[in-house]
Short mmCIF file of C-alpha atoms in Angstrom, two decimals:
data_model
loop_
_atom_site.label_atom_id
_atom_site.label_comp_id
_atom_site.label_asym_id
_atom_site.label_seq_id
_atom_site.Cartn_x
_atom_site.Cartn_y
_atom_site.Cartn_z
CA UNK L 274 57.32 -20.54 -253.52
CA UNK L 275 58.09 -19.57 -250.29
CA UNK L 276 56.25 -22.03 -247.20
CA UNK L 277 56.38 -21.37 -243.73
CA UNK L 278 54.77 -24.19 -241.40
CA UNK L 279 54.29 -23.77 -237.68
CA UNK L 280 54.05 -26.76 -235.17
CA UNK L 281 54.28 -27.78 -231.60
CA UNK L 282 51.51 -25.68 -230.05
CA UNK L 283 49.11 -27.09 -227.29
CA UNK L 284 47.40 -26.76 -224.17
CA UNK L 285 49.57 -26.17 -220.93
CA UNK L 286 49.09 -25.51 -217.68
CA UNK L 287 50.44 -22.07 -216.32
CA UNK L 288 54.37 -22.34 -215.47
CA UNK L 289 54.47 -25.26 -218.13
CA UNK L 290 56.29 -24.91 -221.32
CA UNK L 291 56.43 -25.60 -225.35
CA UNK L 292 58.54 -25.70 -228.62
CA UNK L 293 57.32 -24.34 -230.82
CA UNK L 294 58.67 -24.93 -235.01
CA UNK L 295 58.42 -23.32 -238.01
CA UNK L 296 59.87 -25.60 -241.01
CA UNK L 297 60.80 -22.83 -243.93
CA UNK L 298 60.91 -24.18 -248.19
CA UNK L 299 61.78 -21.59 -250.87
CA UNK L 300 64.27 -19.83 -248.53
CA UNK L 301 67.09 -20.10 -246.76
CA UNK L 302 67.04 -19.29 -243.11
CA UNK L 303 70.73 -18.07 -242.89
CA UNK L 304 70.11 -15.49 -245.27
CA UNK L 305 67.03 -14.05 -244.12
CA UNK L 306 65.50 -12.38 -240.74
CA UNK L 307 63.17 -14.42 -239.29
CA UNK L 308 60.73 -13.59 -236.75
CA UNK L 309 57.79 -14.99 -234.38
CA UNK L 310 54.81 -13.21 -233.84
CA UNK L 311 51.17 -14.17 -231.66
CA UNK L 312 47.88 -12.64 -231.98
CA UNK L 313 45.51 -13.62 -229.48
CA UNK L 314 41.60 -13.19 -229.86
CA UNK L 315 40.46 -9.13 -230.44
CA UNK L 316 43.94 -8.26 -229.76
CA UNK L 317 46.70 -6.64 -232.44
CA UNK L 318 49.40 -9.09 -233.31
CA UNK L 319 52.54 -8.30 -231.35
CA UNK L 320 56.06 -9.16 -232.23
CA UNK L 321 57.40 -12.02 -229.96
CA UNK L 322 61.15 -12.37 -230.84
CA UNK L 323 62.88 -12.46 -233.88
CA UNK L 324 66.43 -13.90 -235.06
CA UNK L 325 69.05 -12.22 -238.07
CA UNK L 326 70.07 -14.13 -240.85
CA UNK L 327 73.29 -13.60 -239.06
CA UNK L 328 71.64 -15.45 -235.67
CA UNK L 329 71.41 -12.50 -233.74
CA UNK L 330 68.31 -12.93 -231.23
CA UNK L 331 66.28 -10.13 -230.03
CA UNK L 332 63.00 -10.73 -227.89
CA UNK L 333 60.07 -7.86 -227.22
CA UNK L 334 59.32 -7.54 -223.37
CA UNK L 335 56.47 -10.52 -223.66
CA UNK L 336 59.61 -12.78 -224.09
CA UNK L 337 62.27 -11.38 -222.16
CA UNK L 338 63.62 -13.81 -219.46
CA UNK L 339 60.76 -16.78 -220.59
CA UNK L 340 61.18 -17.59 -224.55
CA UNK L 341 64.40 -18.42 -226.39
CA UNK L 342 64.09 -17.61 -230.13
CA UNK L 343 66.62 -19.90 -231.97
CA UNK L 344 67.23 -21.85 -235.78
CA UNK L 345 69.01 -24.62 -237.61
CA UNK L 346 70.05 -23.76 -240.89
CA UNK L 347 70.80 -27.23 -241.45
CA UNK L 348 67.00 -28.05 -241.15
CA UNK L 349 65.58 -24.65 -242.26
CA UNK L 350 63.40 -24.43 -239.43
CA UNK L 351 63.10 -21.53 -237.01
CA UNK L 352 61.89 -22.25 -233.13
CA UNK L 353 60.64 -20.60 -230.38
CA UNK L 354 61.39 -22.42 -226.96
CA UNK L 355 58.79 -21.12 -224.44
CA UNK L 356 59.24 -21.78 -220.39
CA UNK L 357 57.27 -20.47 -217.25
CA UNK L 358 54.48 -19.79 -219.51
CA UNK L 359 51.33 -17.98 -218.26
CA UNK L 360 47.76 -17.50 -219.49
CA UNK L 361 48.05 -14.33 -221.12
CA UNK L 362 50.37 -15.88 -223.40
CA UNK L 363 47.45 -17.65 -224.49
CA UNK L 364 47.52 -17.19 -228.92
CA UNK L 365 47.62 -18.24 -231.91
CA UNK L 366 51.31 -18.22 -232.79
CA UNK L 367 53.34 -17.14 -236.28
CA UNK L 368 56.73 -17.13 -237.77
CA UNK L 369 57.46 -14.61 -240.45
CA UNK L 370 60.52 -13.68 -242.91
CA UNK L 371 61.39 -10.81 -243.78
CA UNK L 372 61.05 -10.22 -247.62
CA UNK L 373 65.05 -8.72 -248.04
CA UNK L 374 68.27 -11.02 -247.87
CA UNK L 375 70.72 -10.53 -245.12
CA UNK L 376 69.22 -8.35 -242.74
CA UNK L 377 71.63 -8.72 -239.87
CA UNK L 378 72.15 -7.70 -235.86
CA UNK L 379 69.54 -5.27 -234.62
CA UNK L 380 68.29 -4.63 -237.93
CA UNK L 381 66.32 -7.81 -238.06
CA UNK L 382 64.37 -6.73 -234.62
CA UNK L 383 62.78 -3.53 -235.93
CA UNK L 384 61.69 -4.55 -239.28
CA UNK L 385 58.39 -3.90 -240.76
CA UNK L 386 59.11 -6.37 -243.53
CA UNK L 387 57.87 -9.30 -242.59
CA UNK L 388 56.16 -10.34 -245.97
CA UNK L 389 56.45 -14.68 -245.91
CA UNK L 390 53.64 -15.82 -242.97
CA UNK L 391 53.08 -19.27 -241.60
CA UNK L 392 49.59 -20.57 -241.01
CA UNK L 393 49.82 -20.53 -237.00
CA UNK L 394 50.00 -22.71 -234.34
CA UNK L 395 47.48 -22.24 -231.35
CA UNK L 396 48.57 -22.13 -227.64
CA UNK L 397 46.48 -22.15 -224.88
CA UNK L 398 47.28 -22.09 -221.51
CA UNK L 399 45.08 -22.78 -218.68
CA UNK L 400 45.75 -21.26 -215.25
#
């Protein structure tokens, strides 16, 4: 059974930052894509960043410049490292896998088969 558990969200001020975590059982994060995600309140959820099984990062334009997407195989756990934050970042947060094993390079950042979700993990930040 595949578990994905998100952690380190919070409240922040604007500029402030967070780590977030996502600590993955019933797969193994070098062999799968792996990808964050946020949804804030009446909003779609947009894709954030996501990593190949092969560690190949690629952010969306929210992240660019501001969040480093990065894992430890060792641990199984995926993170999201999140600086100069600002209040439209304000969400609840996800990590994701994709479903199919060694999706590498620039494959991983336009999947659509993200199938394993996490429970969230809220941010907030206050301007």
């Amino acid at each position: 059974q595949v578990q994905l558990v998100e952690s380190g969200g919070g409240s922040v001020q604007a500029g402030g930052s967070l780590r977030l975590s996502c600590a993955v059982s019933g797969l193994t994060t070098s062999r799968y894509c792996m990808g964050w995600f946020r949804q804030a309140p009446g909003k779609e959820r947009e894709r954030v960043a996501t990593i190949s099984a092969d560690g190949y990062p690629s952010y969306t334009d929210i992240a660019k410049g501001r969040f480093t997407v990065s894992k430890d195989n060792a641990k199984n756990t995926l993170y999201l490292q999140m600086s100069s934050l600002k209040p439209e970042d304000t969400a609840m947060y996800y990590c994701a896998a994709d479903y199919r094993l060694f999706v590498i390079g620039a494959a991983c950042s336009t999947s659509t088969n993200f199938r394993y979700w996490g429970q969230g993990t809220q941010v907030t930040v206050s301007s």
